[in-house]
Amino acid sequence: MTEIERTEVHRIPAAPARTASYEADPNEVGRVLLLYSGGLDTSVMLKWIQDEYGAEVVCLTVNLGQPGEDYDVVKGKALQLGAIDCHVVDAREQFAQEFLVPAIKANAVYGNGYPLFTALGRPLIAQLAVDYARQSGCDTIAHGCTGKGNDQVRIETTIATLAPELKVIAPVRSWQMGREEEIAYAREHGIPVKGGTEVAPYSIDDNLWGRSSEGRWIEDLSHAPEDDVFQLVTRPEEAPDEAEVVTVSFEAGVPVALNGERLGLVELLERVAEIGCRHGVGIIDHIEDRIVGLKVRDIYEVPAAAIVLAAHLELEKLVGTIHQNQFKPALDQKWGYLVYAGLWWEPLRTDLDAYMDAVNAQVTGTIGLKLFKGSVRVVTRESPNAVYDATLASFAESGGLFSQTASPGFIELWSLQSRLAHQLRNRV
Ligand code: ARG
């Protein structure tokens, strides 16, 4: 080892080991932008960061359409717990236009059922954290994700990608307090703890596009869902006995009208969700392969996504050729996986978007869906771009572009290789 290398080595401060370059050095944390929900974890963090790092904390609370949230209360709580400021940002419109529209165009679903609402929300939340951290003179961003989930990957990937100058702390991942200790800490530090403390609540995440519950009995794979988990969607057995038909209209792949009424996207999605909730639509009991290796069970309630994605897929199939329709699902799946895996900023995602946009240029029309006790079934389809000709498809009509007498010739050539191969394999 040379003299220079040796002095370098000795200069490393006695701080806790940092694994990644973007993790904060505790000695260099001056002002922290905290992603604040108002819940137990982030409220404890708000105090803990002030005590542990001697740092100032600016809070950011992002509204992505999570129902039943009182942002004045959240902000009041942040200020009361010592935040020097608390920004509440209504990002519903941006979330819908910049994240949900591409997701709809890509029929985005992960693992055969999860419409990615959390995965789509995280890059936006982290992007806003970067903006507000810069505006508020923060050097560090803090979030409340655990070390076991995908959300830490999505948030830290975004920060490290967009703002290499900012550092990250993830106290829940390192402080090793369990729920009991967090409650004790909260009590000691005058942090209000809402609800009873006997039963741990489900771990909830929600926005315009859906809601997830994790924890408690959900971790027991043999345990069927208990009724109290469904806070959004009516249980199908309690849904109305009368079916309801809704129509969703699209222009170039974007939902623009509900039952013939033109609506802004946020309002449209909120109204679709309401109707879906009433009919018990969009309950998904899902085992998921997380990016961080674990398999985890989630209970999802996705009333808006269940209806809008079903309508979009149907319309897309109607306007696409057989070749497009066979090809696109593979790209849809890749798109969904990139987003699930926290790689929203990966150029391949935007490359794929170019393809999605090209296909969706034709996706204009209206799909009718019948909702009944948890089921969604397409019943009507209309599009000026449908690759469909009623006279060709009709049993009664003939002639025109389609000559039935040409069919045997086609069949002879179409089946040629398969016939030869079959005969070769069966010769005696
Ligand atoms: N399993 C889903 C995902 O990885 C939902 C995660 C919900 N996040 C939460 N913090 N509760 O996207």
Short mmCIF file of C-alpha atoms and ligand atoms in Angstrom, two decimals:
data_model
loop_
_atom_site.label_atom_id
_atom_site.label_comp_id
_atom_site.label_asym_id
_atom_site.label_seq_id
_atom_site.Cartn_x
_atom_site.Cartn_y
_atom_site.Cartn_z
CA MET A 1 0.00 0.00 0.00
CA THR A 2 1.40 3.42 -0.90
CA GLU A 3 1.68 6.30 1.54
CA ILE A 4 -1.21 8.18 -0.11
CA GLU A 5 -3.61 5.25 0.05
CA ARG A 6 -2.82 4.72 3.71
CA THR A 7 -3.70 8.31 4.69
CA GLU A 8 -6.93 8.02 2.69
CA VAL A 9 -7.91 4.94 4.65
CA HIS A 10 -7.29 6.62 8.00
CA ARG A 11 -9.49 9.56 7.11
CA ILE A 12 -12.72 7.49 6.95
CA PRO A 13 -14.93 8.74 9.81
CA ALA A 14 -16.37 6.42 12.42
CA ALA A 15 -19.90 6.55 11.01
CA PRO A 16 -22.19 3.56 10.61
CA ALA A 17 -21.29 1.59 7.53
CA ARG A 18 -22.97 2.81 4.40
CA THR A 19 -23.51 0.30 1.66
CA ALA A 20 -24.56 2.56 -1.19
CA SER A 21 -23.08 5.80 -2.47
CA TYR A 22 -26.38 7.66 -2.08
CA GLU A 23 -26.82 6.82 1.62
CA ALA A 24 -26.35 9.80 3.92
CA ASP A 25 -23.32 10.20 6.14
CA PRO A 26 -24.90 11.04 9.54
CA ASN A 27 -22.38 13.86 10.03
CA GLU A 28 -23.50 15.56 6.87
CA VAL A 29 -27.24 15.61 7.39
CA GLY A 30 -28.33 19.21 7.85
CA ARG A 31 -31.84 19.51 6.55
CA VAL A 32 -34.05 16.57 5.63
CA LEU A 33 -37.01 16.37 3.28
CA LEU A 34 -39.27 13.75 4.88
CA LEU A 35 -41.94 11.96 2.84
CA TYR A 36 -44.66 12.26 5.42
CA SER A 37 -47.99 10.41 5.51
CA GLY A 38 -49.05 11.32 9.03
CA GLY A 39 -49.02 7.67 10.10
CA LEU A 40 -47.10 6.14 12.98
CA ASP A 41 -43.84 5.32 11.15
CA THR A 42 -43.32 8.69 9.54
CA SER A 43 -44.44 10.60 12.65
CA VAL A 44 -41.89 8.75 14.76
CA MET A 45 -39.33 9.43 12.03
CA LEU A 46 -40.09 13.12 12.12
CA LYS A 47 -39.06 13.33 15.79
CA TRP A 48 -36.33 10.75 15.54
CA ILE A 49 -34.53 12.54 12.71
CA GLN A 50 -34.50 15.80 14.69
CA ASP A 51 -33.11 14.04 17.78
CA GLU A 52 -30.76 11.59 16.13
CA TYR A 53 -29.20 13.85 13.51
CA GLY A 54 -29.82 17.25 15.03
CA ALA A 55 -31.29 18.07 11.62
CA GLU A 56 -34.15 20.27 10.48
CA VAL A 57 -37.06 18.49 8.83
CA VAL A 58 -39.25 19.71 5.97
CA CYS A 59 -42.24 17.45 5.30
CA LEU A 60 -43.82 16.58 1.97
CA THR A 61 -47.23 14.92 1.73
CA VAL A 62 -48.39 13.88 -1.72
CA ASN A 63 -52.04 13.47 -2.64
CA LEU A 64 -52.37 10.78 -5.31
CA GLY A 65 -56.08 10.36 -4.67
CA GLN A 66 -56.00 8.22 -1.55
CA PRO A 67 -59.56 8.39 -0.26
CA GLY A 68 -60.57 9.82 3.11
CA GLU A 69 -57.37 11.75 3.85
CA ASP A 70 -57.56 15.07 5.74
CA TYR A 71 -54.47 16.96 4.64
CA ASP A 72 -54.99 19.84 7.05
CA VAL A 73 -54.76 17.37 9.90
CA VAL A 74 -51.63 15.78 8.43
CA LYS A 75 -49.97 19.17 7.98
CA GLY A 76 -50.98 20.32 11.47
CA LYS A 77 -49.48 17.18 12.94
CA ALA A 78 -46.20 17.66 11.05
CA LEU A 79 -45.82 21.24 12.27
CA GLN A 80 -46.76 20.25 15.79
CA LEU A 81 -44.04 17.58 15.76
CA GLY A 82 -41.42 20.16 14.86
CA ALA A 83 -41.28 20.21 11.06
CA ILE A 84 -40.08 23.62 9.87
CA ASP A 85 -42.52 23.34 6.97
CA CYS A 86 -44.97 20.85 5.47
CA HIS A 87 -45.85 20.96 1.78
CA VAL A 88 -49.05 19.24 0.72
CA VAL A 89 -49.09 18.62 -3.01
CA ASP A 90 -52.14 17.57 -4.99
CA ALA A 91 -50.49 15.49 -7.71
CA ARG A 92 -53.60 13.62 -8.86
CA GLU A 93 -53.70 15.22 -12.30
CA GLN A 94 -50.01 14.62 -12.96
CA PHE A 95 -50.31 11.07 -11.67
CA ALA A 96 -53.24 10.38 -13.97
CA GLN A 97 -51.75 11.98 -17.10
CA GLU A 98 -48.11 11.01 -16.82
CA PHE A 99 -48.30 7.67 -15.06
CA LEU A 100 -51.76 6.12 -15.41
CA VAL A 101 -52.23 6.98 -19.09
CA PRO A 102 -49.04 5.15 -20.14
CA ALA A 103 -50.05 2.28 -17.84
CA ILE A 104 -53.46 2.01 -19.49
CA LYS A 105 -51.89 2.10 -22.95
CA ALA A 106 -49.58 -0.73 -21.86
CA ASN A 107 -52.43 -2.73 -20.22
CA ALA A 108 -50.11 -2.70 -17.26
CA VAL A 109 -50.55 -5.58 -14.85
CA TYR A 110 -47.89 -7.50 -12.93
CA GLY A 111 -48.11 -11.16 -12.07
CA ASN A 112 -51.50 -11.68 -13.71
CA GLY A 113 -53.49 -9.33 -11.56
CA TYR A 114 -51.74 -6.41 -9.87
CA PRO A 115 -52.37 -3.16 -11.78
CA LEU A 116 -49.29 -1.52 -10.28
CA PHE A 117 -50.90 1.46 -8.54
CA THR A 118 -48.20 1.62 -5.85
CA ALA A 119 -45.40 0.98 -8.32
CA LEU A 120 -46.71 3.81 -10.51
CA GLY A 121 -47.08 6.21 -7.60
CA ARG A 122 -43.60 5.82 -6.10
CA PRO A 123 -41.54 7.37 -8.90
CA LEU A 124 -43.81 10.43 -8.87
CA ILE A 125 -43.62 10.75 -5.09
CA ALA A 126 -39.84 10.47 -5.22
CA GLN A 127 -39.62 12.92 -8.12
CA LEU A 128 -41.63 15.45 -6.09
CA ALA A 129 -39.39 14.76 -3.10
CA VAL A 130 -36.40 15.69 -5.24
CA ASP A 131 -38.09 18.91 -6.43
CA TYR A 132 -39.11 19.99 -2.94
CA ALA A 133 -35.79 18.97 -1.38
CA ARG A 134 -33.99 21.22 -3.86
CA GLN A 135 -36.45 24.08 -3.37
CA SER A 136 -36.23 23.85 0.41
CA GLY A 137 -32.46 23.59 0.63
CA CYS A 138 -32.44 20.01 1.90
CA ASP A 139 -29.40 17.77 1.52
CA THR A 140 -31.15 14.50 2.35
CA ILE A 141 -34.46 12.75 1.65
CA ALA A 142 -36.01 10.42 4.23
CA HIS A 143 -38.71 7.86 3.53
CA GLY A 144 -40.57 5.34 5.65
CA CYS A 145 -40.10 2.18 3.57
CA THR A 146 -38.91 -1.01 5.21
CA GLY A 147 -36.00 -3.08 3.97
CA LYS A 148 -38.25 -5.89 2.77
CA GLY A 149 -40.33 -4.22 0.10
CA ASN A 150 -40.27 -2.91 -3.43
CA ASP A 151 -41.04 0.66 -2.46
CA GLN A 152 -37.54 1.38 -1.14
CA VAL A 153 -36.19 0.25 -4.52
CA ARG A 154 -38.54 2.52 -6.46
CA ILE A 155 -37.95 5.57 -4.28
CA GLU A 156 -34.18 5.28 -3.95
CA THR A 157 -33.72 4.43 -7.62
CA THR A 158 -35.63 7.58 -8.52
CA ILE A 159 -33.67 9.82 -6.16
CA ALA A 160 -30.29 8.41 -7.16
CA THR A 161 -31.24 8.77 -10.84
CA LEU A 162 -32.68 12.28 -10.76
CA ALA A 163 -30.58 13.87 -8.04
CA PRO A 164 -27.12 12.38 -7.56
CA GLU A 165 -26.30 15.27 -5.20
CA LEU A 166 -29.00 14.28 -2.69
CA LYS A 167 -28.58 11.60 -0.03
CA VAL A 168 -31.11 9.19 1.41
CA ILE A 169 -31.98 7.93 4.87
CA ALA A 170 -34.45 5.13 5.53
CA PRO A 171 -34.81 5.02 9.34
CA VAL A 172 -37.36 2.18 9.43
CA ARG A 173 -34.80 0.00 7.69
CA SER A 174 -32.11 0.73 10.25
CA TRP A 175 -33.60 1.72 13.60
CA GLN A 176 -34.74 -1.81 14.47
CA MET A 177 -37.78 -0.64 16.46
CA GLY A 178 -40.74 -2.96 16.28
CA ARG A 179 -44.29 -1.67 16.42
CA GLU A 180 -44.37 -1.88 20.23
CA GLU A 181 -41.17 0.16 20.54
CA GLU A 182 -42.42 2.69 18.03
CA ILE A 183 -45.58 3.17 20.06
CA ALA A 184 -43.50 3.54 23.23
CA TYR A 185 -41.28 6.07 21.48
CA ALA A 186 -44.37 7.93 20.26
CA ARG A 187 -45.83 8.04 23.78
CA GLU A 188 -42.55 9.35 25.23
CA HIS A 189 -42.28 12.06 22.61
CA GLY A 190 -45.85 13.29 22.63
CA ILE A 191 -46.70 11.83 19.21
CA PRO A 192 -50.42 11.09 19.00
CA VAL A 193 -51.10 7.39 18.34
CA LYS A 194 -54.50 6.88 16.82
CA GLY A 195 -56.70 3.84 17.32
CA GLY A 196 -56.23 0.95 19.69
CA THR A 197 -52.78 -0.47 20.01
CA GLU A 198 -53.87 -4.08 20.65
CA VAL A 199 -54.39 -5.08 17.02
CA ALA A 200 -51.78 -3.92 14.56
CA PRO A 201 -53.51 -2.35 11.57
CA TYR A 202 -53.15 -3.68 8.06
CA SER A 203 -50.37 -2.01 6.13
CA ILE A 204 -52.27 0.04 3.57
CA ASP A 205 -51.20 1.89 0.48
CA ASP A 206 -53.67 3.53 -1.85
CA ASN A 207 -54.24 6.03 -4.62
CA LEU A 208 -56.59 6.73 -7.52
CA TRP A 209 -55.76 3.45 -9.18
CA GLY A 210 -56.17 1.07 -6.24
CA ARG A 211 -55.51 0.01 -2.72
CA SER A 212 -53.39 -2.71 -1.10
CA SER A 213 -53.48 -4.35 2.28
CA GLU A 214 -50.66 -6.40 3.76
CA GLY A 215 -49.84 -7.90 7.15
CA ARG A 216 -51.79 -9.66 9.91
CA TRP A 217 -53.63 -12.80 8.73
CA ILE A 218 -52.85 -11.90 5.09
CA GLU A 219 -49.41 -13.41 5.74
CA ASP A 220 -51.07 -16.77 6.45
CA LEU A 221 -51.64 -18.17 2.97
CA SER A 222 -54.26 -20.64 4.19
CA HIS A 223 -56.36 -17.86 5.74
CA ALA A 224 -59.27 -16.73 3.56
CA PRO A 225 -59.86 -12.96 3.48
CA GLU A 226 -61.65 -11.55 6.50
CA ASP A 227 -64.40 -9.08 5.75
CA ASP A 228 -62.79 -6.14 7.54
CA VAL A 229 -59.98 -5.93 5.01
CA PHE A 230 -62.33 -4.58 2.34
CA GLN A 231 -62.56 -0.91 3.15
CA LEU A 232 -63.14 0.22 -0.40
CA VAL A 233 -64.99 -2.40 -2.44
CA THR A 234 -68.37 -3.79 -1.36
CA ARG A 235 -68.09 -7.51 -0.80
CA PRO A 236 -69.54 -9.17 -3.93
CA GLU A 237 -72.11 -11.12 -1.92
CA GLU A 238 -73.48 -7.81 -0.65
CA ALA A 239 -73.46 -6.06 -4.03
CA PRO A 240 -76.78 -5.20 -5.72
CA ASP A 241 -78.83 -8.03 -7.24
CA GLU A 242 -79.29 -5.90 -10.36
CA ALA A 243 -76.44 -5.78 -12.85
CA GLU A 244 -75.33 -2.40 -14.20
CA VAL A 245 -73.89 -1.68 -17.61
CA VAL A 246 -71.30 1.10 -17.90
CA THR A 247 -69.64 2.37 -21.04
CA VAL A 248 -66.11 3.70 -21.18
CA SER A 249 -65.02 5.69 -24.23
CA PHE A 250 -61.42 6.12 -25.32
CA GLU A 251 -59.62 8.47 -27.66
CA ALA A 252 -56.18 7.30 -28.77
CA GLY A 253 -56.05 4.95 -25.78
CA VAL A 254 -57.05 7.55 -23.18
CA PRO A 255 -60.34 7.23 -21.30
CA VAL A 256 -62.40 10.35 -22.07
CA ALA A 257 -66.02 9.56 -21.23
CA LEU A 258 -68.09 7.50 -18.84
CA ASN A 259 -71.62 6.52 -19.89
CA GLY A 260 -71.34 9.05 -22.70
CA GLU A 261 -70.42 11.94 -20.40
CA ARG A 262 -67.04 13.54 -21.12
CA LEU A 263 -64.97 13.89 -17.97
CA GLY A 264 -61.48 14.91 -16.96
CA LEU A 265 -59.35 11.86 -16.29
CA VAL A 266 -59.14 12.20 -12.51
CA GLU A 267 -62.87 12.63 -12.16
CA LEU A 268 -63.56 9.82 -14.61
CA LEU A 269 -61.36 7.43 -12.66
CA GLU A 270 -62.93 8.46 -9.35
CA ARG A 271 -66.42 7.87 -10.73
CA VAL A 272 -65.52 4.53 -12.31
CA ALA A 273 -64.05 3.47 -8.97
CA GLU A 274 -67.25 4.43 -7.20
CA ILE A 275 -69.40 2.34 -9.55
CA GLY A 276 -66.98 -0.56 -9.35
CA CYS A 277 -66.96 -0.41 -5.55
CA ARG A 278 -70.72 -0.61 -5.47
CA HIS A 279 -70.70 -3.81 -7.55
CA GLY A 280 -67.89 -5.52 -5.67
CA VAL A 281 -65.52 -5.28 -8.62
CA GLY A 282 -61.72 -5.48 -8.49
CA ILE A 283 -60.88 -7.67 -5.50
CA ILE A 284 -57.60 -9.50 -6.05
CA ASP A 285 -55.99 -11.92 -3.61
CA HIS A 286 -52.45 -12.01 -4.92
CA ILE A 287 -49.19 -13.81 -4.26
CA GLU A 288 -46.42 -11.69 -5.64
CA ASP A 289 -42.76 -12.21 -6.50
CA ARG A 290 -41.11 -9.09 -5.12
CA ILE A 291 -37.97 -7.67 -6.66
CA VAL A 292 -36.18 -8.23 -3.35
CA GLY A 293 -36.68 -11.97 -3.56
CA LEU A 294 -39.60 -12.55 -1.21
CA LYS A 295 -42.98 -13.92 -2.16
CA VAL A 296 -45.67 -11.88 -0.45
CA ARG A 297 -49.46 -11.96 -0.35
CA ASP A 298 -51.38 -8.76 -0.98
CA ILE A 299 -55.11 -8.09 -0.94
CA TYR A 300 -55.85 -5.56 -3.65
CA GLU A 301 -58.98 -3.51 -4.26
CA VAL A 302 -58.76 -2.05 -7.73
CA PRO A 303 -62.27 -1.09 -8.88
CA ALA A 304 -61.19 1.58 -11.40
CA ALA A 305 -58.39 -0.48 -12.91
CA ALA A 306 -60.56 -3.60 -13.17
CA ILE A 307 -63.04 -1.75 -15.37
CA VAL A 308 -60.80 0.60 -17.34
CA LEU A 309 -58.14 -1.99 -18.15
CA ALA A 310 -60.75 -4.54 -19.26
CA ALA A 311 -62.34 -1.94 -21.53
CA HIS A 312 -59.02 -0.77 -22.93
CA LEU A 313 -57.75 -4.25 -23.68
CA GLU A 314 -60.96 -5.14 -25.48
CA LEU A 315 -60.90 -2.02 -27.63
CA GLU A 316 -57.23 -2.44 -28.43
CA LYS A 317 -57.86 -6.00 -29.61
CA LEU A 318 -60.70 -4.81 -31.81
CA VAL A 319 -58.63 -2.21 -33.65
CA GLY A 320 -55.42 -4.25 -33.85
CA THR A 321 -54.48 -6.85 -36.43
CA ILE A 322 -53.82 -10.44 -35.40
CA HIS A 323 -50.10 -9.71 -35.64
CA GLN A 324 -50.24 -6.64 -33.43
CA ASN A 325 -52.46 -8.46 -30.97
CA GLN A 326 -50.05 -11.36 -30.69
CA PHE A 327 -47.00 -9.15 -30.33
CA LYS A 328 -48.09 -6.43 -27.92
CA PRO A 329 -48.72 -8.52 -24.79
CA ALA A 330 -45.03 -9.42 -24.59
CA LEU A 331 -44.13 -5.72 -24.61
CA ASP A 332 -46.94 -4.94 -22.17
CA GLN A 333 -45.49 -7.49 -19.81
CA LYS A 334 -42.00 -6.03 -20.12
CA TRP A 335 -43.37 -2.54 -19.47
CA GLY A 336 -45.19 -3.76 -16.37
CA TYR A 337 -42.14 -5.52 -15.06
CA LEU A 338 -39.87 -2.48 -15.48
CA VAL A 339 -42.38 -0.36 -13.58
CA TYR A 340 -42.90 -2.99 -10.90
CA ALA A 341 -39.16 -3.30 -10.50
CA GLY A 342 -38.64 0.41 -9.87
CA LEU A 343 -37.13 1.22 -13.26
CA TRP A 344 -39.56 3.94 -14.31
CA TRP A 345 -36.61 6.07 -15.50
CA GLU A 346 -35.08 3.30 -17.61
CA PRO A 347 -34.91 4.38 -21.27
CA LEU A 348 -36.36 1.06 -22.40
CA ARG A 349 -39.59 2.10 -20.72
CA THR A 350 -39.84 5.24 -22.83
CA ASP A 351 -38.81 3.27 -25.93
CA LEU A 352 -41.71 0.94 -25.23
CA ASP A 353 -43.98 3.94 -24.70
CA ALA A 354 -43.29 5.02 -28.27
CA TYR A 355 -44.63 1.67 -29.44
CA MET A 356 -47.60 1.84 -27.06
CA ASP A 357 -48.45 5.30 -28.40
CA ALA A 358 -48.23 4.09 -31.99
CA VAL A 359 -50.65 1.24 -31.37
CA ASN A 360 -52.94 3.37 -29.22
CA ALA A 361 -53.33 6.00 -31.95
CA GLN A 362 -56.07 3.68 -33.25
CA VAL A 363 -57.64 2.91 -29.85
CA THR A 364 -60.73 5.09 -30.14
CA GLY A 365 -64.23 3.87 -29.40
CA THR A 366 -66.58 2.74 -26.68
CA ILE A 367 -66.78 -0.47 -24.69
CA GLY A 368 -69.80 -1.48 -22.62
CA LEU A 369 -69.24 -3.63 -19.56
CA LYS A 370 -71.72 -5.38 -17.35
CA LEU A 371 -70.92 -5.27 -13.64
CA PHE A 372 -72.52 -7.84 -11.40
CA LYS A 373 -71.52 -9.02 -7.93
CA GLY A 374 -67.78 -8.76 -8.48
CA SER A 375 -67.64 -9.63 -12.16
CA VAL A 376 -66.85 -7.37 -15.12
CA ARG A 377 -67.89 -8.65 -18.53
CA VAL A 378 -67.58 -6.86 -21.84
CA VAL A 379 -70.96 -6.72 -23.58
CA THR A 380 -70.68 -4.11 -26.35
CA ARG A 381 -67.93 -2.74 -28.60
CA GLU A 382 -67.89 0.20 -30.99
CA SER A 383 -65.04 1.77 -32.87
CA PRO A 384 -64.54 3.59 -36.15
CA ASN A 385 -61.18 1.80 -36.32
CA ALA A 386 -62.40 -1.73 -35.67
CA VAL A 387 -60.68 -4.16 -38.03
CA TYR A 388 -64.06 -5.72 -38.43
CA ASP A 389 -66.55 -5.91 -41.25
CA ALA A 390 -69.99 -7.14 -40.28
CA THR A 391 -70.75 -8.28 -43.85
CA LEU A 392 -67.59 -10.39 -43.98
CA ALA A 393 -68.24 -11.97 -40.62
CA SER A 394 -71.88 -12.64 -41.35
CA PHE A 395 -73.03 -16.18 -42.07
CA ALA A 396 -75.66 -14.95 -44.49
CA GLU A 397 -73.61 -12.68 -46.71
CA SER A 398 -70.84 -13.76 -49.00
CA GLY A 399 -68.69 -12.31 -51.73
CA GLY A 400 -66.97 -8.97 -51.46
CA LEU A 401 -63.46 -9.21 -50.07
CA PHE A 402 -63.94 -12.72 -48.83
CA SER A 403 -64.47 -15.67 -51.12
CA GLN A 404 -65.35 -18.86 -49.29
CA THR A 405 -64.39 -20.91 -52.31
CA ALA A 406 -60.78 -19.73 -51.79
CA SER A 407 -60.64 -21.39 -48.38
CA PRO A 408 -59.68 -24.98 -49.38
CA GLY A 409 -56.67 -23.67 -51.31
CA PHE A 410 -55.59 -21.71 -48.30
CA ILE A 411 -56.03 -24.70 -46.00
CA GLU A 412 -53.91 -26.93 -48.23
CA LEU A 413 -50.97 -24.51 -48.05
CA TRP A 414 -51.50 -23.45 -44.45
CA SER A 415 -51.39 -27.03 -43.21
CA LEU A 416 -48.61 -28.25 -45.50
CA GLN A 417 -45.66 -28.35 -43.10
CA SER A 418 -47.70 -29.64 -40.21
CA ARG A 419 -49.10 -32.48 -42.33
CA LEU A 420 -45.68 -33.48 -43.60
CA ALA A 421 -44.14 -33.39 -40.12
CA HIS A 422 -46.98 -35.40 -38.64
CA GLN A 423 -46.62 -38.06 -41.31
CA LEU A 424 -42.86 -38.27 -40.76
CA ARG A 425 -43.30 -38.76 -37.03
CA ASN A 426 -45.91 -41.46 -37.53
CA ARG A 427 -44.32 -43.53 -40.30
CA VAL A 428 -43.79 -47.18 -39.42
N1 ARG B 1 -46.90 -5.29 -3.31
C1 ARG B 1 -47.22 -4.07 -3.96
C2 ARG B 1 -46.03 -3.48 -4.63
O1 ARG B 1 -44.93 -3.90 -4.39
C3 ARG B 1 -47.89 -3.09 -3.03
C4 ARG B 1 -46.99 -2.47 -2.02
C5 ARG B 1 -47.73 -1.59 -1.08
N2 ARG B 1 -46.82 -0.76 -0.34
C6 ARG B 1 -46.95 -0.48 0.95
N3 ARG B 1 -46.03 0.27 1.48
N4 ARG B 1 -47.90 -0.97 1.69
O2 ARG B 1 -46.13 -2.59 -5.44
#
